[in-house]
Amino acid sequence: MQIYIDGNFYPKEEAKVSVFDHGFLYGDGVFEGIRGYSGRIFRLGEHLDRLYDSAKTIDLKIPITKEEMTAAIIETCKRNNLKDAYIRPIVSRGVGDLGLDPRKCSKACVVIMAVEWGAMYGDLYEKGLKAITVSVRRNPAEALPPNVKSLNYLNNILAKIEANCKGGDEAIFFDTNGYVSEGSGDNIFVVKNGVIITPPTLNNLRGITRMVAIEIANSLGFSVVERNMGYYDLYCADEVFVTGTAAEVAPITWIDGRDIGTGKPGPVTRQCMEQFKNVVQKEGTQ
Ligand code: PLP
């Protein structure tokens, strides 16, 4: 495995960053999760736009241009001979002292890792995932905005721990106003009476797969509404599904002990899952 660090490639065993990097010390940095399908990178431009926007929000200057980042990502996939890949670019604040001050970090550090990757949830795409609504809240937009994909995922990890403890495959976050936000690593959709509903993106990550799912749903003739929802909307949904780069489109068939709809992946979810497979095979940067 070859890993890109600041312009050079290193074998896995030699790929190292400093313990003084503020990404390690404070989670000070940003990242992306990107997929490759059949040797093509899916929605690379959108992922890089989000990476650079996340960096801008935390005032982190990425030392290479988007074009250079694109070339580095393609080269990383080539060197690792990847067809179906999960690609992880990371930009950390870089080496500083033990204080918080980012001005002491002279240069951001860029790392790109890429591994072969299959279906994250295995047979759960057929059975459906169990989800738990968790007590930990998604960080509000007036704190670190949820649209920043930062290196600090502790909130999401706490959510996952809570879901795991209660027998769930995935966590569902609410925001501090009590509205449904998203999963620990994916966006959420509800289907009710043939209409697809998803929360607006102020209280969750503006998912790229979310956008793809909306495009797919529209192309299948469904209307998609963005509105706030409470737990009533989840429990009484006909269908619930989540979307994410890693999760793709995955059905949720059980929430907090309640079957959702029939307790099996529903027809709208199935159509979106099927069409998603077609879309990812058709598009992509070579
Ligand atoms: N929400 C969170 C918290 C995530 O970490 C992710 C994964 O990136 C998503 C949603 C889904 O976003 P995307 O579809 O861009 O991968």
PDB file of C-alpha atoms and ligand atoms in Angstrom:
ATOM      1  CA  MET A   1       0.000   0.000   0.000  1.00  0.00           C
ATOM      2  CA  GLN A   2       1.358   3.394  -1.025  1.00  0.00           C
ATOM      3  CA  ILE A   3       0.346   6.453   0.983  1.00  0.00           C
ATOM      4  CA  TYR A   4       0.728  10.049  -0.190  1.00  0.00           C
ATOM      5  CA  ILE A   5       2.186  12.514   2.322  1.00  0.00           C
ATOM      6  CA  ASP A   6       3.033  16.065   1.233  1.00  0.00           C
ATOM      7  CA  GLY A   7       4.003  15.221  -2.326  1.00  0.00           C
ATOM      8  CA  ASN A   8       5.767  11.900  -1.714  1.00  0.00           C
ATOM      9  CA  PHE A   9       4.599   8.293  -1.603  1.00  0.00           C
ATOM     10  CA  TYR A  10       5.534   5.933   1.242  1.00  0.00           C
ATOM     11  CA  PRO A  11       4.833   2.262   1.934  1.00  0.00           C
ATOM     12  CA  LYS A  12       2.246   1.811   4.710  1.00  0.00           C
ATOM     13  CA  GLU A  13       4.882   0.932   7.354  1.00  0.00           C
ATOM     14  CA  GLU A  14       6.857   4.107   6.650  1.00  0.00           C
ATOM     15  CA  ALA A  15       3.929   6.503   6.268  1.00  0.00           C
ATOM     16  CA  LYS A  16       4.203   8.663   9.390  1.00  0.00           C
ATOM     17  CA  VAL A  17       3.213  12.135  10.558  1.00  0.00           C
ATOM     18  CA  SER A  18       4.557  13.993  13.569  1.00  0.00           C
ATOM     19  CA  VAL A  19       3.006  13.629  17.046  1.00  0.00           C
ATOM     20  CA  PHE A  20       3.243  17.448  17.143  1.00  0.00           C
ATOM     21  CA  ASP A  21       0.786  17.713  14.243  1.00  0.00           C
ATOM     22  CA  HIS A  22      -2.302  19.541  15.521  1.00  0.00           C
ATOM     23  CA  GLY A  23      -4.460  17.034  13.668  1.00  0.00           C
ATOM     24  CA  PHE A  24      -3.223  14.470  16.183  1.00  0.00           C
ATOM     25  CA  LEU A  25      -3.106  16.810  19.191  1.00  0.00           C
ATOM     26  CA  TYR A  26      -6.434  18.578  18.688  1.00  0.00           C
ATOM     27  CA  GLY A  27      -8.330  17.053  15.750  1.00  0.00           C
ATOM     28  CA  ASP A  28      -7.443  20.301  13.957  1.00  0.00           C
ATOM     29  CA  GLY A  29      -7.969  19.478  10.304  1.00  0.00           C
ATOM     30  CA  VAL A  30     -10.432  18.307   7.683  1.00  0.00           C
ATOM     31  CA  PHE A  31     -10.968  15.214   5.578  1.00  0.00           C
ATOM     32  CA  GLU A  32     -13.058  13.591   2.891  1.00  0.00           C
ATOM     33  CA  GLY A  33     -14.317  10.092   2.146  1.00  0.00           C
ATOM     34  CA  ILE A  34     -14.552   9.377  -1.585  1.00  0.00           C
ATOM     35  CA  ARG A  35     -15.390   6.238  -3.540  1.00  0.00           C
ATOM     36  CA  GLY A  36     -13.955   4.755  -6.674  1.00  0.00           C
ATOM     37  CA  TYR A  37     -16.102   2.376  -8.704  1.00  0.00           C
ATOM     38  CA  SER A  38     -14.622   0.207 -11.470  1.00  0.00           C
ATOM     39  CA  GLY A  39     -11.528   2.397 -11.644  1.00  0.00           C
ATOM     40  CA  ARG A  40     -13.398   5.718 -11.770  1.00  0.00           C
ATOM     41  CA  ILE A  41     -13.658   8.219  -8.933  1.00  0.00           C
ATOM     42  CA  PHE A  42     -17.220   9.185  -8.065  1.00  0.00           C
ATOM     43  CA  ARG A  43     -18.110  12.896  -7.747  1.00  0.00           C
ATOM     44  CA  LEU A  44     -14.499  13.886  -7.070  1.00  0.00           C
ATOM     45  CA  GLY A  45     -15.149  17.563  -7.848  1.00  0.00           C
ATOM     46  CA  GLU A  46     -17.954  17.821  -5.283  1.00  0.00           C
ATOM     47  CA  HIS A  47     -15.843  16.116  -2.616  1.00  0.00           C
ATOM     48  CA  LEU A  48     -12.920  18.453  -3.239  1.00  0.00           C
ATOM     49  CA  ASP A  49     -15.194  21.511  -3.158  1.00  0.00           C
ATOM     50  CA  ARG A  50     -16.427  20.351   0.246  1.00  0.00           C
ATOM     51  CA  LEU A  51     -12.868  19.635   1.458  1.00  0.00           C
ATOM     52  CA  TYR A  52     -11.691  23.129   0.518  1.00  0.00           C
ATOM     53  CA  ASP A  53     -14.849  24.738   1.960  1.00  0.00           C
ATOM     54  CA  SER A  54     -14.376  22.818   5.232  1.00  0.00           C
ATOM     55  CA  ALA A  55     -10.761  24.037   5.339  1.00  0.00           C
ATOM     56  CA  LYS A  56     -11.769  27.619   4.604  1.00  0.00           C
ATOM     57  CA  THR A  57     -14.308  27.594   7.434  1.00  0.00           C
ATOM     58  CA  ILE A  58     -11.621  26.633   9.949  1.00  0.00           C
ATOM     59  CA  ASP A  59      -9.117  29.036   8.306  1.00  0.00           C
ATOM     60  CA  LEU A  60      -6.827  26.226   7.190  1.00  0.00           C
ATOM     61  CA  LYS A  61      -4.833  26.894   4.037  1.00  0.00           C
ATOM     62  CA  ILE A  62      -4.493  23.735   1.937  1.00  0.00           C
ATOM     63  CA  PRO A  63      -0.981  23.988   0.477  1.00  0.00           C
ATOM     64  CA  ILE A  64      -1.911  22.473  -2.912  1.00  0.00           C
ATOM     65  CA  THR A  65      -4.520  23.526  -5.463  1.00  0.00           C
ATOM     66  CA  LYS A  66      -7.647  21.502  -6.242  1.00  0.00           C
ATOM     67  CA  GLU A  67      -6.017  20.483  -9.535  1.00  0.00           C
ATOM     68  CA  GLU A  68      -2.923  19.235  -7.707  1.00  0.00           C
ATOM     69  CA  MET A  69      -5.113  17.430  -5.162  1.00  0.00           C
ATOM     70  CA  THR A  70      -7.065  15.801  -8.014  1.00  0.00           C
ATOM     71  CA  ALA A  71      -3.832  14.593  -9.631  1.00  0.00           C
ATOM     72  CA  ALA A  72      -2.506  13.303  -6.283  1.00  0.00           C
ATOM     73  CA  ILE A  73      -5.724  11.356  -5.604  1.00  0.00           C
ATOM     74  CA  ILE A  74      -5.713   9.790  -9.076  1.00  0.00           C
ATOM     75  CA  GLU A  75      -2.036   8.886  -8.700  1.00  0.00           C
ATOM     76  CA  THR A  76      -2.680   7.309  -5.247  1.00  0.00           C
ATOM     77  CA  CYS A  77      -5.422   5.104  -6.727  1.00  0.00           C
ATOM     78  CA  LYS A  78      -3.188   4.129  -9.671  1.00  0.00           C
ATOM     79  CA  ARG A  79      -0.198   3.260  -7.483  1.00  0.00           C
ATOM     80  CA  ASN A  80      -2.418   1.050  -5.329  1.00  0.00           C
ATOM     81  CA  ASN A  81      -4.044  -0.633  -8.344  1.00  0.00           C
ATOM     82  CA  LEU A  82      -7.517   0.104  -7.067  1.00  0.00           C
ATOM     83  CA  LYS A  83     -10.786  -0.579  -8.855  1.00  0.00           C
ATOM     84  CA  ASP A  84     -13.428  -0.312  -6.128  1.00  0.00           C
ATOM     85  CA  ALA A  85     -11.849   2.063  -3.697  1.00  0.00           C
ATOM     86  CA  TYR A  86     -12.401   4.118  -0.590  1.00  0.00           C
ATOM     87  CA  ILE A  87     -10.202   7.202  -0.730  1.00  0.00           C
ATOM     88  CA  ARG A  88      -9.364   9.350   2.280  1.00  0.00           C
ATOM     89  CA  PRO A  89      -7.689  12.731   1.754  1.00  0.00           C
ATOM     90  CA  ILE A  90      -6.777  14.394   5.047  1.00  0.00           C
ATOM     91  CA  VAL A  91      -5.463  17.901   5.613  1.00  0.00           C
ATOM     92  CA  SER A  92      -4.231  18.625   9.124  1.00  0.00           C
ATOM     93  CA  ARG A  93      -3.032  21.937  10.552  1.00  0.00           C
ATOM     94  CA  GLY A  94       0.517  20.573  10.613  1.00  0.00           C
ATOM     95  CA  VAL A  95       3.327  20.620  13.139  1.00  0.00           C
ATOM     96  CA  GLY A  96       3.159  23.182  15.946  1.00  0.00           C
ATOM     97  CA  ASP A  97       3.905  23.323  19.650  1.00  0.00           C
ATOM     98  CA  LEU A  98       1.738  21.904  22.436  1.00  0.00           C
ATOM     99  CA  GLY A  99      -0.424  25.048  22.569  1.00  0.00           C
ATOM    100  CA  LEU A 100      -3.622  25.541  20.558  1.00  0.00           C
ATOM    101  CA  ASP A 101      -2.468  28.481  18.467  1.00  0.00           C
ATOM    102  CA  PRO A 102      -2.649  27.522  14.767  1.00  0.00           C
ATOM    103  CA  ARG A 103      -0.302  30.420  13.883  1.00  0.00           C
ATOM    104  CA  LYS A 104       2.506  28.286  15.336  1.00  0.00           C
ATOM    105  CA  CYS A 105       1.848  25.605  12.701  1.00  0.00           C
ATOM    106  CA  SER A 106       3.807  26.726   9.667  1.00  0.00           C
ATOM    107  CA  LYS A 107       2.377  24.392   7.031  1.00  0.00           C
ATOM    108  CA  ALA A 108      -0.666  22.143   6.699  1.00  0.00           C
ATOM    109  CA  CYS A 109       0.018  18.453   6.086  1.00  0.00           C
ATOM    110  CA  VAL A 110      -1.737  16.576   3.244  1.00  0.00           C
ATOM    111  CA  VAL A 111      -2.207  12.805   3.434  1.00  0.00           C
ATOM    112  CA  ILE A 112      -4.064  10.594   0.941  1.00  0.00           C
ATOM    113  CA  MET A 113      -4.892   6.975   1.680  1.00  0.00           C
ATOM    114  CA  ALA A 114      -6.847   4.649  -0.575  1.00  0.00           C
ATOM    115  CA  VAL A 115      -7.930   1.057  -0.014  1.00  0.00           C
ATOM    116  CA  GLU A 116      -9.978  -1.548  -1.854  1.00  0.00           C
ATOM    117  CA  TRP A 117     -13.562  -1.361  -0.576  1.00  0.00           C
ATOM    118  CA  GLY A 118     -16.807  -3.302  -0.950  1.00  0.00           C
ATOM    119  CA  ALA A 119     -20.354  -2.973   0.413  1.00  0.00           C
ATOM    120  CA  MET A 120     -19.999  -1.613   3.948  1.00  0.00           C
ATOM    121  CA  TYR A 121     -23.134  -3.161   5.451  1.00  0.00           C
ATOM    122  CA  GLY A 122     -22.977  -6.638   3.822  1.00  0.00           C
ATOM    123  CA  ASP A 123     -26.271  -8.520   4.127  1.00  0.00           C
ATOM    124  CA  LEU A 124     -27.939  -5.602   5.910  1.00  0.00           C
ATOM    125  CA  TYR A 125     -28.744  -4.048   2.509  1.00  0.00           C
ATOM    126  CA  GLU A 126     -31.226  -6.938   2.151  1.00  0.00           C
ATOM    127  CA  LYS A 127     -32.353  -7.205   5.802  1.00  0.00           C
ATOM    128  CA  GLY A 128     -32.260  -3.544   6.725  1.00  0.00           C
ATOM    129  CA  LEU A 129     -30.329  -1.807   9.479  1.00  0.00           C
ATOM    130  CA  LYS A 130     -31.421  -1.330  13.071  1.00  0.00           C
ATOM    131  CA  ALA A 131     -31.091   2.274  14.191  1.00  0.00           C
ATOM    132  CA  ILE A 132     -31.140   3.904  17.603  1.00  0.00           C
ATOM    133  CA  THR A 133     -32.013   7.553  18.211  1.00  0.00           C
ATOM    134  CA  VAL A 134     -29.243   8.694  20.522  1.00  0.00           C
ATOM    135  CA  SER A 135     -29.149  11.167  23.404  1.00  0.00           C
ATOM    136  CA  VAL A 136     -25.957  12.871  22.183  1.00  0.00           C
ATOM    137  CA  ARG A 137     -26.888  15.855  19.986  1.00  0.00           C
ATOM    138  CA  ARG A 138     -25.418  16.836  16.606  1.00  0.00           C
ATOM    139  CA  ASN A 139     -23.284  19.925  17.107  1.00  0.00           C
ATOM    140  CA  PRO A 140     -25.381  23.001  16.278  1.00  0.00           C
ATOM    141  CA  ALA A 141     -24.570  25.334  13.364  1.00  0.00           C
ATOM    142  CA  GLU A 142     -23.546  28.070  15.821  1.00  0.00           C
ATOM    143  CA  ALA A 143     -20.766  25.786  17.137  1.00  0.00           C
ATOM    144  CA  LEU A 144     -18.604  23.930  14.609  1.00  0.00           C
ATOM    145  CA  PRO A 145     -21.007  23.878  11.623  1.00  0.00           C
ATOM    146  CA  PRO A 146     -22.056  20.292  10.774  1.00  0.00           C
ATOM    147  CA  ASN A 147     -21.115  21.055   7.165  1.00  0.00           C
ATOM    148  CA  VAL A 148     -17.454  21.104   8.138  1.00  0.00           C
ATOM    149  CA  LYS A 149     -16.071  17.600   7.768  1.00  0.00           C
ATOM    150  CA  SER A 150     -13.487  18.056  10.490  1.00  0.00           C
ATOM    151  CA  LEU A 151     -11.028  15.596  11.977  1.00  0.00           C
ATOM    152  CA  ASN A 152     -12.952  15.746  15.231  1.00  0.00           C
ATOM    153  CA  TYR A 153     -15.613  13.054  15.018  1.00  0.00           C
ATOM    154  CA  LEU A 154     -15.936  12.426  18.750  1.00  0.00           C
ATOM    155  CA  ASN A 155     -19.597  13.427  18.783  1.00  0.00           C
ATOM    156  CA  ASN A 156     -20.289  10.911  16.033  1.00  0.00           C
ATOM    157  CA  ILE A 157     -18.244   8.260  17.825  1.00  0.00           C
ATOM    158  CA  LEU A 158     -20.243   8.850  21.034  1.00  0.00           C
ATOM    159  CA  ALA A 159     -23.415   8.410  18.972  1.00  0.00           C
ATOM    160  CA  LYS A 160     -22.099   5.174  17.492  1.00  0.00           C
ATOM    161  CA  ILE A 161     -21.112   3.867  20.940  1.00  0.00           C
ATOM    162  CA  GLU A 162     -24.604   4.591  22.263  1.00  0.00           C
ATOM    163  CA  ALA A 163     -26.232   2.879  19.257  1.00  0.00           C
ATOM    164  CA  ASN A 164     -23.905  -0.131  19.562  1.00  0.00           C
ATOM    165  CA  CYS A 165     -24.670  -0.484  23.291  1.00  0.00           C
ATOM    166  CA  LYS A 166     -28.394  -0.546  22.521  1.00  0.00           C
ATOM    167  CA  GLY A 167     -28.118  -3.127  19.734  1.00  0.00           C
ATOM    168  CA  GLY A 168     -28.205  -0.736  16.774  1.00  0.00           C
ATOM    169  CA  ASP A 169     -26.231  -0.838  13.544  1.00  0.00           C
ATOM    170  CA  GLU A 170     -26.412   2.933  13.164  1.00  0.00           C
ATOM    171  CA  ALA A 171     -27.196   5.974  15.315  1.00  0.00           C
ATOM    172  CA  ILE A 172     -29.699   8.685  14.456  1.00  0.00           C
ATOM    173  CA  PHE A 173     -28.801  12.137  15.734  1.00  0.00           C
ATOM    174  CA  PHE A 174     -31.243  14.865  16.688  1.00  0.00           C
ATOM    175  CA  ASP A 175     -30.139  18.478  16.775  1.00  0.00           C
ATOM    176  CA  THR A 176     -30.333  20.713  19.846  1.00  0.00           C
ATOM    177  CA  ASN A 177     -33.838  21.851  18.781  1.00  0.00           C
ATOM    178  CA  GLY A 178     -35.133  18.274  18.815  1.00  0.00           C
ATOM    179  CA  TYR A 179     -35.241  17.857  15.022  1.00  0.00           C
ATOM    180  CA  VAL A 180     -33.930  14.805  13.190  1.00  0.00           C
ATOM    181  CA  SER A 181     -30.413  15.560  11.949  1.00  0.00           C
ATOM    182  CA  GLU A 182     -28.631  12.561  10.378  1.00  0.00           C
ATOM    183  CA  GLY A 183     -26.849   9.288  11.091  1.00  0.00           C
ATOM    184  CA  SER A 184     -23.365   9.071  12.603  1.00  0.00           C
ATOM    185  CA  GLY A 185     -21.854   8.898   9.106  1.00  0.00           C
ATOM    186  CA  ASP A 186     -24.763   9.306   6.708  1.00  0.00           C
ATOM    187  CA  ASN A 187     -27.790  11.452   5.856  1.00  0.00           C
ATOM    188  CA  ILE A 188     -31.337  10.330   6.509  1.00  0.00           C
ATOM    189  CA  PHE A 189     -34.484  10.098   4.377  1.00  0.00           C
ATOM    190  CA  VAL A 190     -38.066   9.236   5.333  1.00  0.00           C
ATOM    191  CA  VAL A 191     -40.703   7.977   2.889  1.00  0.00           C
ATOM    192  CA  LYS A 192     -44.329   8.734   3.764  1.00  0.00           C
ATOM    193  CA  ASN A 193     -47.273   8.265   1.404  1.00  0.00           C
ATOM    194  CA  GLY A 194     -44.987   8.229  -1.633  1.00  0.00           C
ATOM    195  CA  VAL A 195     -43.207  11.470  -0.699  1.00  0.00           C
ATOM    196  CA  ILE A 196     -39.531  11.462   0.271  1.00  0.00           C
ATOM    197  CA  ILE A 197     -38.583  13.792   3.114  1.00  0.00           C
ATOM    198  CA  THR A 198     -35.110  14.738   4.329  1.00  0.00           C
ATOM    199  CA  PRO A 199     -33.938  17.385   6.825  1.00  0.00           C
ATOM    200  CA  PRO A 200     -32.535  20.659   5.443  1.00  0.00           C
ATOM    201  CA  THR A 201     -28.730  20.756   5.596  1.00  0.00           C
ATOM    202  CA  LEU A 202     -28.180  23.362   8.316  1.00  0.00           C
ATOM    203  CA  ASN A 203     -28.160  20.672  11.028  1.00  0.00           C
ATOM    204  CA  ASN A 204     -26.258  17.936   9.187  1.00  0.00           C
ATOM    205  CA  LEU A 205     -23.439  17.337   6.729  1.00  0.00           C
ATOM    206  CA  ARG A 206     -24.371  18.371   3.183  1.00  0.00           C
ATOM    207  CA  GLY A 207     -23.879  14.838   1.901  1.00  0.00           C
ATOM    208  CA  ILE A 208     -22.823  14.225  -1.668  1.00  0.00           C
ATOM    209  CA  THR A 209     -24.674  10.894  -1.710  1.00  0.00           C
ATOM    210  CA  ARG A 210     -27.674  12.792  -0.314  1.00  0.00           C
ATOM    211  CA  MET A 211     -27.611  14.990  -3.439  1.00  0.00           C
ATOM    212  CA  VAL A 212     -27.236  11.923  -5.673  1.00  0.00           C
ATOM    213  CA  ALA A 213     -30.201  10.273  -3.903  1.00  0.00           C
ATOM    214  CA  ILE A 214     -32.320  13.400  -4.443  1.00  0.00           C
ATOM    215  CA  GLU A 215     -31.396  13.420  -8.153  1.00  0.00           C
ATOM    216  CA  ILE A 216     -32.240   9.704  -8.391  1.00  0.00           C
ATOM    217  CA  ALA A 217     -35.541  10.097  -6.532  1.00  0.00           C
ATOM    218  CA  ASN A 218     -36.552  12.960  -8.825  1.00  0.00           C
ATOM    219  CA  SER A 219     -35.568  10.968 -11.908  1.00  0.00           C
ATOM    220  CA  LEU A 220     -37.779   8.114 -10.646  1.00  0.00           C
ATOM    221  CA  GLY A 221     -40.682  10.566 -10.382  1.00  0.00           C
ATOM    222  CA  PHE A 222     -40.778  11.000  -6.586  1.00  0.00           C
ATOM    223  CA  SER A 223     -41.014  14.411  -5.044  1.00  0.00           C
ATOM    224  CA  VAL A 224     -38.415  15.160  -2.392  1.00  0.00           C
ATOM    225  CA  VAL A 225     -39.246  17.623   0.358  1.00  0.00           C
ATOM    226  CA  GLU A 226     -36.672  19.182   2.672  1.00  0.00           C
ATOM    227  CA  ARG A 227     -38.242  19.845   6.064  1.00  0.00           C
ATOM    228  CA  ASN A 228     -37.628  19.434   9.754  1.00  0.00           C
ATOM    229  CA  MET A 229     -38.845  16.199  11.329  1.00  0.00           C
ATOM    230  CA  GLY A 230     -39.270  14.835  14.836  1.00  0.00           C
ATOM    231  CA  TYR A 231     -39.117  11.264  16.147  1.00  0.00           C
ATOM    232  CA  TYR A 232     -42.831  10.813  15.290  1.00  0.00           C
ATOM    233  CA  ASP A 233     -41.904  11.148  11.591  1.00  0.00           C
ATOM    234  CA  LEU A 234     -39.300   8.414  11.983  1.00  0.00           C
ATOM    235  CA  TYR A 235     -41.449   5.909  13.858  1.00  0.00           C
ATOM    236  CA  CYS A 236     -44.507   6.426  11.626  1.00  0.00           C
ATOM    237  CA  ALA A 237     -42.593   6.416   8.318  1.00  0.00           C
ATOM    238  CA  ASP A 238     -43.418   3.911   5.589  1.00  0.00           C
ATOM    239  CA  GLU A 239     -39.707   3.606   4.878  1.00  0.00           C
ATOM    240  CA  VAL A 240     -36.450   5.110   6.156  1.00  0.00           C
ATOM    241  CA  PHE A 241     -33.079   4.983   4.431  1.00  0.00           C
ATOM    242  CA  VAL A 242     -29.658   6.533   4.892  1.00  0.00           C
ATOM    243  CA  THR A 243     -27.125   7.705   2.312  1.00  0.00           C
ATOM    244  CA  GLY A 244     -23.367   8.121   2.509  1.00  0.00           C
ATOM    245  CA  THR A 245     -20.174   7.576   0.581  1.00  0.00           C
ATOM    246  CA  ALA A 246     -19.343   4.515   2.693  1.00  0.00           C
ATOM    247  CA  ALA A 247     -22.920   3.324   3.383  1.00  0.00           C
ATOM    248  CA  GLU A 248     -24.226   4.127  -0.143  1.00  0.00           C
ATOM    249  CA  VAL A 249     -28.056   3.846   0.020  1.00  0.00           C
ATOM    250  CA  ALA A 250     -29.027   1.609   2.948  1.00  0.00           C
ATOM    251  CA  PRO A 251     -32.483   0.747   4.353  1.00  0.00           C
ATOM    252  CA  ILE A 252     -33.362   1.299   8.023  1.00  0.00           C
ATOM    253  CA  THR A 253     -36.100  -1.139   9.000  1.00  0.00           C
ATOM    254  CA  TRP A 254     -36.148  -0.848  12.785  1.00  0.00           C
ATOM    255  CA  ILE A 255     -35.781   2.179  15.048  1.00  0.00           C
ATOM    256  CA  ASP A 256     -35.771   2.054  18.872  1.00  0.00           C
ATOM    257  CA  GLY A 257     -37.640  -1.275  18.972  1.00  0.00           C
ATOM    258  CA  ARG A 258     -40.256  -0.302  16.367  1.00  0.00           C
ATOM    259  CA  ASP A 259     -40.501  -1.862  12.926  1.00  0.00           C
ATOM    260  CA  ILE A 260     -40.501   0.774  10.206  1.00  0.00           C
ATOM    261  CA  GLY A 261     -43.371   0.115   7.778  1.00  0.00           C
ATOM    262  CA  THR A 262     -43.437  -3.618   7.093  1.00  0.00           C
ATOM    263  CA  GLY A 263     -40.090  -4.104   8.847  1.00  0.00           C
ATOM    264  CA  LYS A 264     -38.484  -4.882   5.483  1.00  0.00           C
ATOM    265  CA  PRO A 265     -36.742  -2.620   2.953  1.00  0.00           C
ATOM    266  CA  GLY A 266     -39.583  -0.858   1.103  1.00  0.00           C
ATOM    267  CA  PRO A 267     -40.144  -0.360  -2.630  1.00  0.00           C
ATOM    268  CA  VAL A 268     -39.011   3.280  -2.810  1.00  0.00           C
ATOM    269  CA  THR A 269     -35.776   2.499  -0.972  1.00  0.00           C
ATOM    270  CA  ARG A 270     -35.178  -0.512  -3.205  1.00  0.00           C
ATOM    271  CA  GLN A 271     -35.633   1.549  -6.368  1.00  0.00           C
ATOM    272  CA  CYS A 272     -33.224   4.194  -5.091  1.00  0.00           C
ATOM    273  CA  MET A 273     -30.657   1.527  -4.115  1.00  0.00           C
ATOM    274  CA  GLU A 274     -30.904  -0.107  -7.527  1.00  0.00           C
ATOM    275  CA  GLN A 275     -30.615   3.159  -9.424  1.00  0.00           C
ATOM    276  CA  PHE A 276     -27.703   4.258  -7.233  1.00  0.00           C
ATOM    277  CA  LYS A 277     -25.775   1.167  -8.379  1.00  0.00           C
ATOM    278  CA  ASN A 278     -26.379   2.161 -11.995  1.00  0.00           C
ATOM    279  CA  VAL A 279     -25.365   5.791 -11.481  1.00  0.00           C
ATOM    280  CA  VAL A 280     -22.047   5.017  -9.749  1.00  0.00           C
ATOM    281  CA  GLN A 281     -21.072   2.647 -12.549  1.00  0.00           C
ATOM    282  CA  LYS A 282     -21.874   5.200 -15.251  1.00  0.00           C
ATOM    283  CA  GLU A 283     -20.088   8.303 -13.961  1.00  0.00           C
ATOM    284  CA  GLY A 284     -16.701   9.169 -12.626  1.00  0.00           C
ATOM    285  CA  THR A 285     -13.235  10.653 -13.096  1.00  0.00           C
ATOM    286  CA  GLN A 286     -10.795   8.215 -14.670  1.00  0.00           C
TER     287      GLN A 286
HETATM  288  N1  PLP B   1     -23.087  12.748   7.603  1.00  0.00           N
HETATM  289  C1  PLP B   1     -21.907  12.527   8.196  1.00  0.00           C
HETATM  290  C2  PLP B   1     -21.730  12.932   9.614  1.00  0.00           C
HETATM  291  C3  PLP B   1     -20.853  11.930   7.489  1.00  0.00           C
HETATM  292  O1  PLP B   1     -19.681  11.716   8.077  1.00  0.00           O
HETATM  293  C4  PLP B   1     -21.073  11.557   6.153  1.00  0.00           C
HETATM  294  C5  PLP B   1     -19.989  10.945   5.380  1.00  0.00           C
HETATM  295  O2  PLP B   1     -19.240  11.620   4.746  1.00  0.00           O
HETATM  296  C6  PLP B   1     -22.325  11.805   5.571  1.00  0.00           C
HETATM  297  C7  PLP B   1     -23.310  12.408   6.326  1.00  0.00           C
HETATM  298  C8  PLP B   1     -22.604  11.462   4.145  1.00  0.00           C
HETATM  299  O3  PLP B   1     -21.970  12.350   3.295  1.00  0.00           O
HETATM  300  P1  PLP B   1     -21.460  11.868   1.864  1.00  0.00           P
HETATM  301  O4  PLP B   1     -22.647  11.325   1.159  1.00  0.00           O
HETATM  302  O5  PLP B   1     -20.930  13.086   1.231  1.00  0.00           O
HETATM  303  O6  PLP B   1     -20.437  10.830   2.110  1.00  0.00           O
END
